[in-house]
Short mmCIF file of C-alpha atoms in Angstrom, two decimals:
data_model
loop_
_atom_site.label_atom_id
_atom_site.label_comp_id
_atom_site.label_asym_id
_atom_site.label_seq_id
_atom_site.Cartn_x
_atom_site.Cartn_y
_atom_site.Cartn_z
CA ASP A 97 -40.47 9.19 -46.16
CA SER A 98 -43.43 8.77 -44.14
CA ILE A 99 -45.62 6.24 -43.83
CA ASN A 100 -48.05 4.93 -46.35
CA ALA A 101 -51.10 3.31 -44.95
CA LEU A 102 -51.75 1.15 -47.84
CA ALA A 103 -48.04 0.14 -48.85
CA ASP A 104 -47.04 -0.17 -45.05
CA PHE A 105 -49.93 -1.80 -43.28
CA THR A 106 -50.55 -5.63 -44.39
CA PHE A 107 -51.97 -8.65 -43.53
CA ASP A 108 -48.33 -9.86 -42.30
CA ASN A 109 -47.58 -7.25 -39.92
CA GLN A 110 -51.47 -7.52 -38.78
CA PHE A 111 -51.73 -3.81 -39.62
CA GLU A 112 -49.51 -3.10 -36.98
CA LEU A 113 -47.34 -0.08 -37.06
CA HIS A 114 -44.62 -1.33 -34.99
CA GLU A 115 -44.72 -4.33 -37.09
CA SER A 116 -44.04 -2.02 -40.36
CA ASP A 117 -40.44 -2.08 -41.92
CA ARG A 118 -41.19 2.18 -41.51
CA TRP A 119 -41.65 1.78 -37.66
CA PRO A 120 -37.70 2.31 -36.38
CA GLY A 121 -37.91 5.53 -38.37
CA TYR A 122 -41.30 7.07 -37.13
CA ARG A 123 -40.72 5.62 -33.21
CA ASP A 124 -37.21 7.61 -33.63
CA PHE A 125 -38.83 10.82 -35.37
CA CYS A 126 -41.65 10.68 -32.37
CA ASN A 127 -38.76 10.18 -29.65
CA ARG A 128 -36.48 12.94 -31.31
CA THR A 129 -39.91 15.51 -31.42
CA ALA A 130 -40.68 14.99 -27.96
CA VAL A 131 -37.10 15.92 -26.92
CA GLU A 132 -36.92 18.59 -29.03
CA ARG A 133 -40.68 20.02 -28.14
CA GLN A 134 -40.58 18.78 -23.72
CA PRO A 135 -44.33 18.68 -23.78
CA ASP A 136 -45.87 18.55 -20.23
CA ILE A 137 -48.49 15.90 -21.68
CA ILE A 138 -48.03 13.58 -24.69
CA HIS A 139 -51.55 12.03 -26.16
CA ILE A 140 -51.10 8.71 -27.92
CA HIS A 141 -53.78 7.16 -30.26
CA ASN A 142 -53.49 3.18 -29.96
CA GLU A 143 -49.74 3.08 -30.87
CA ALA A 144 -48.28 1.55 -27.41
CA HIS A 145 -45.25 0.26 -28.73
CA LEU A 146 -44.39 4.31 -28.61
CA LEU A 147 -44.32 4.70 -25.26
CA PRO A 148 -41.45 3.50 -24.02
CA GLY A 149 -39.20 4.77 -25.88
CA LEU A 150 -41.21 8.61 -25.31
CA ARG A 151 -40.67 7.70 -21.24
CA ARG A 152 -36.91 7.41 -21.89
CA ALA A 153 -36.68 10.60 -23.69
CA VAL A 154 -39.14 12.95 -21.63
CA PRO A 155 -39.20 11.61 -18.62
CA GLN A 156 -41.06 14.42 -16.78
CA ALA A 157 -43.92 14.13 -19.97
CA LYS A 158 -47.43 12.44 -18.84
CA LEU A 159 -48.20 9.88 -21.15
CA LEU A 160 -51.41 9.09 -22.02
CA LEU A 161 -52.46 6.18 -24.45
CA HIS A 162 -55.74 6.35 -26.03
CA VAL A 163 -56.86 3.13 -27.22
CA ASN A 164 -59.79 2.49 -29.89
CA ASP A 165 -59.45 -0.94 -30.49
CA GLU A 166 -57.86 -3.77 -28.89
CA VAL A 167 -54.04 -3.08 -29.65
CA VAL A 168 -53.02 -3.44 -25.86
CA THR A 169 -54.86 -6.99 -25.46
CA ARG A 170 -52.81 -8.32 -28.59
CA MET A 171 -49.19 -7.51 -26.78
CA SER A 172 -47.51 -10.22 -24.73
CA ALA A 173 -47.12 -10.01 -20.90
CA ALA A 174 -43.34 -8.45 -21.26
CA GLU A 175 -44.52 -6.14 -23.29
CA LEU A 176 -47.53 -5.58 -21.30
CA ASP A 177 -45.04 -4.92 -18.16
CA VAL A 178 -43.01 -2.68 -19.71
CA LEU A 179 -46.35 -0.56 -21.02
CA GLY A 180 -47.29 -0.52 -17.16
CA GLN A 181 -44.28 1.11 -16.00
CA SER A 182 -44.39 3.72 -18.90
CA CYS A 183 -47.87 4.99 -19.20
CA ASP A 184 -49.40 7.59 -16.68
CA ARG A 185 -53.00 6.58 -17.86
CA ILE A 186 -55.22 4.85 -20.49
CA LEU A 187 -58.08 6.06 -22.14
CA ALA A 188 -60.12 3.25 -23.48
CA CYS A 189 -62.87 4.42 -26.02
CA SER A 190 -65.44 1.69 -24.36
CA GLY A 191 -66.49 -0.28 -21.45
CA HIS A 192 -65.79 -3.18 -23.74
CA ILE A 193 -61.81 -2.48 -24.64
CA SER A 194 -61.79 -1.10 -21.08
CA ARG A 195 -62.56 -4.82 -19.69
CA GLU A 196 -60.44 -6.47 -21.81
CA ILE A 197 -57.61 -3.77 -21.26
CA LYS A 198 -58.07 -4.87 -17.15
CA ASN A 199 -58.27 -8.62 -18.31
CA ALA A 200 -54.99 -8.40 -20.43
CA PHE A 201 -53.05 -7.13 -17.71
CA ALA A 202 -54.91 -9.72 -15.20
CA ALA A 203 -53.66 -12.33 -17.42
CA ALA A 204 -50.30 -11.46 -17.84
CA GLU A 205 -50.38 -10.46 -13.86
CA THR A 206 -48.60 -6.97 -14.13
CA ALA A 207 -49.90 -3.83 -12.54
CA SER A 208 -52.02 -1.47 -15.47
CA PRO A 209 -51.48 1.88 -15.13
CA PRO A 210 -54.75 3.82 -14.56
CA LEU A 211 -57.53 3.02 -16.47
CA GLU A 212 -60.72 5.24 -18.08
CA VAL A 213 -63.06 5.28 -20.51
CA PHE A 214 -63.40 8.00 -22.64
CA TYR A 215 -65.98 7.72 -24.99
CA ASN A 216 -65.50 9.06 -28.82
CA PHE A 217 -67.70 12.14 -29.41
CA VAL A 218 -68.60 14.71 -31.89
CA ASP A 219 -68.91 18.51 -30.26
CA HIS A 220 -72.87 19.84 -31.51
CA GLY A 221 -71.57 22.76 -31.81
CA GLU A 222 -68.84 22.98 -33.95
CA TYR A 223 -70.50 20.13 -36.16
CA ASP A 224 -74.35 22.13 -36.32
CA PRO A 225 -76.11 21.32 -39.53
CA SER A 226 -78.67 24.32 -38.59
CA ALA A 227 -75.71 26.81 -38.69
CA VAL A 228 -74.73 26.19 -42.44
CA PRO A 229 -76.91 28.28 -45.10
CA PRO A 230 -79.82 26.64 -46.65
CA GLY A 231 -78.19 27.13 -50.00
CA GLU A 232 -74.89 26.03 -48.93
CA VAL A 233 -76.95 22.50 -47.82
CA SER A 234 -78.66 22.65 -51.24
CA ALA A 235 -75.53 23.03 -53.60
CA LEU A 236 -74.00 20.09 -51.65
CA ARG A 237 -77.06 17.97 -51.72
CA GLU A 238 -77.17 18.47 -55.12
CA ARG A 239 -73.01 17.50 -56.32
CA LEU A 240 -73.24 14.80 -53.93
CA LYS A 241 -76.47 13.38 -55.41
CA LEU A 242 -78.08 13.29 -51.95
CA GLY A 243 -81.69 13.72 -53.20
CA ARG A 244 -84.09 15.20 -50.34
CA GLY A 245 -84.17 12.34 -48.13
CA PRO A 246 -82.43 11.70 -44.78
CA VAL A 247 -78.60 11.39 -44.57
CA VAL A 248 -77.05 9.65 -42.47
CA VAL A 249 -73.36 9.84 -41.59
CA PHE A 250 -71.14 6.78 -40.20
CA VAL A 251 -68.25 7.91 -38.62
CA GLY A 252 -65.65 5.25 -38.03
CA ARG A 253 -63.55 2.12 -39.11
CA MET A 254 -65.63 0.10 -41.65
CA ILE A 255 -65.23 -3.07 -40.33
CA GLU A 256 -67.37 -5.83 -39.33
CA GLN A 257 -67.59 -4.86 -35.36
CA LYS A 258 -68.59 -1.29 -35.87
CA GLY A 259 -72.44 -2.88 -37.99
CA PRO A 260 -72.20 -0.50 -40.68
CA HIS A 261 -73.41 -2.87 -43.37
CA LEU A 262 -76.67 -3.29 -40.15
CA ALA A 263 -77.42 0.20 -41.08
CA LEU A 264 -77.56 0.35 -44.24
CA ARG A 265 -79.41 -3.22 -43.74
CA ALA A 266 -81.96 -1.33 -41.64
CA PHE A 267 -82.70 1.63 -44.57
CA ARG A 268 -83.19 -0.47 -46.99
#
């Protein structure tokens, strides 16, 4: 019985997984999997509330929290204190998110784990348009009705703060 983002994330739970009815099952699954596999490193994306249980389940593992939004800044002082004790390092996707996390820990008067900015990126070697045969590009353009003009790809959450509306406006 897996998590259904459309059903399990609502305005009532502020789209936070740990507020979903499915959270206990998901948390327990992650802890069981960690115990079975005994990893050296666990890299968690945004789900900060997983870290305390994982710390107990596999105390020897290095726990990294990769933060892509303000999830940590919405935590209470008590939750930040537990996070600080559970996490070995926080990776923030931007300088802004990093500063906000530092400010949250400072306001809670609790120690932050080491914090680094780790920008999201695209591996140009992996996604090199010039490596795609021209015939495939033409077929894809035709199938998607893209015409001959430039194609812009937006990779990110479709939220106002990311500015996709500004990119669309710029091309009008």
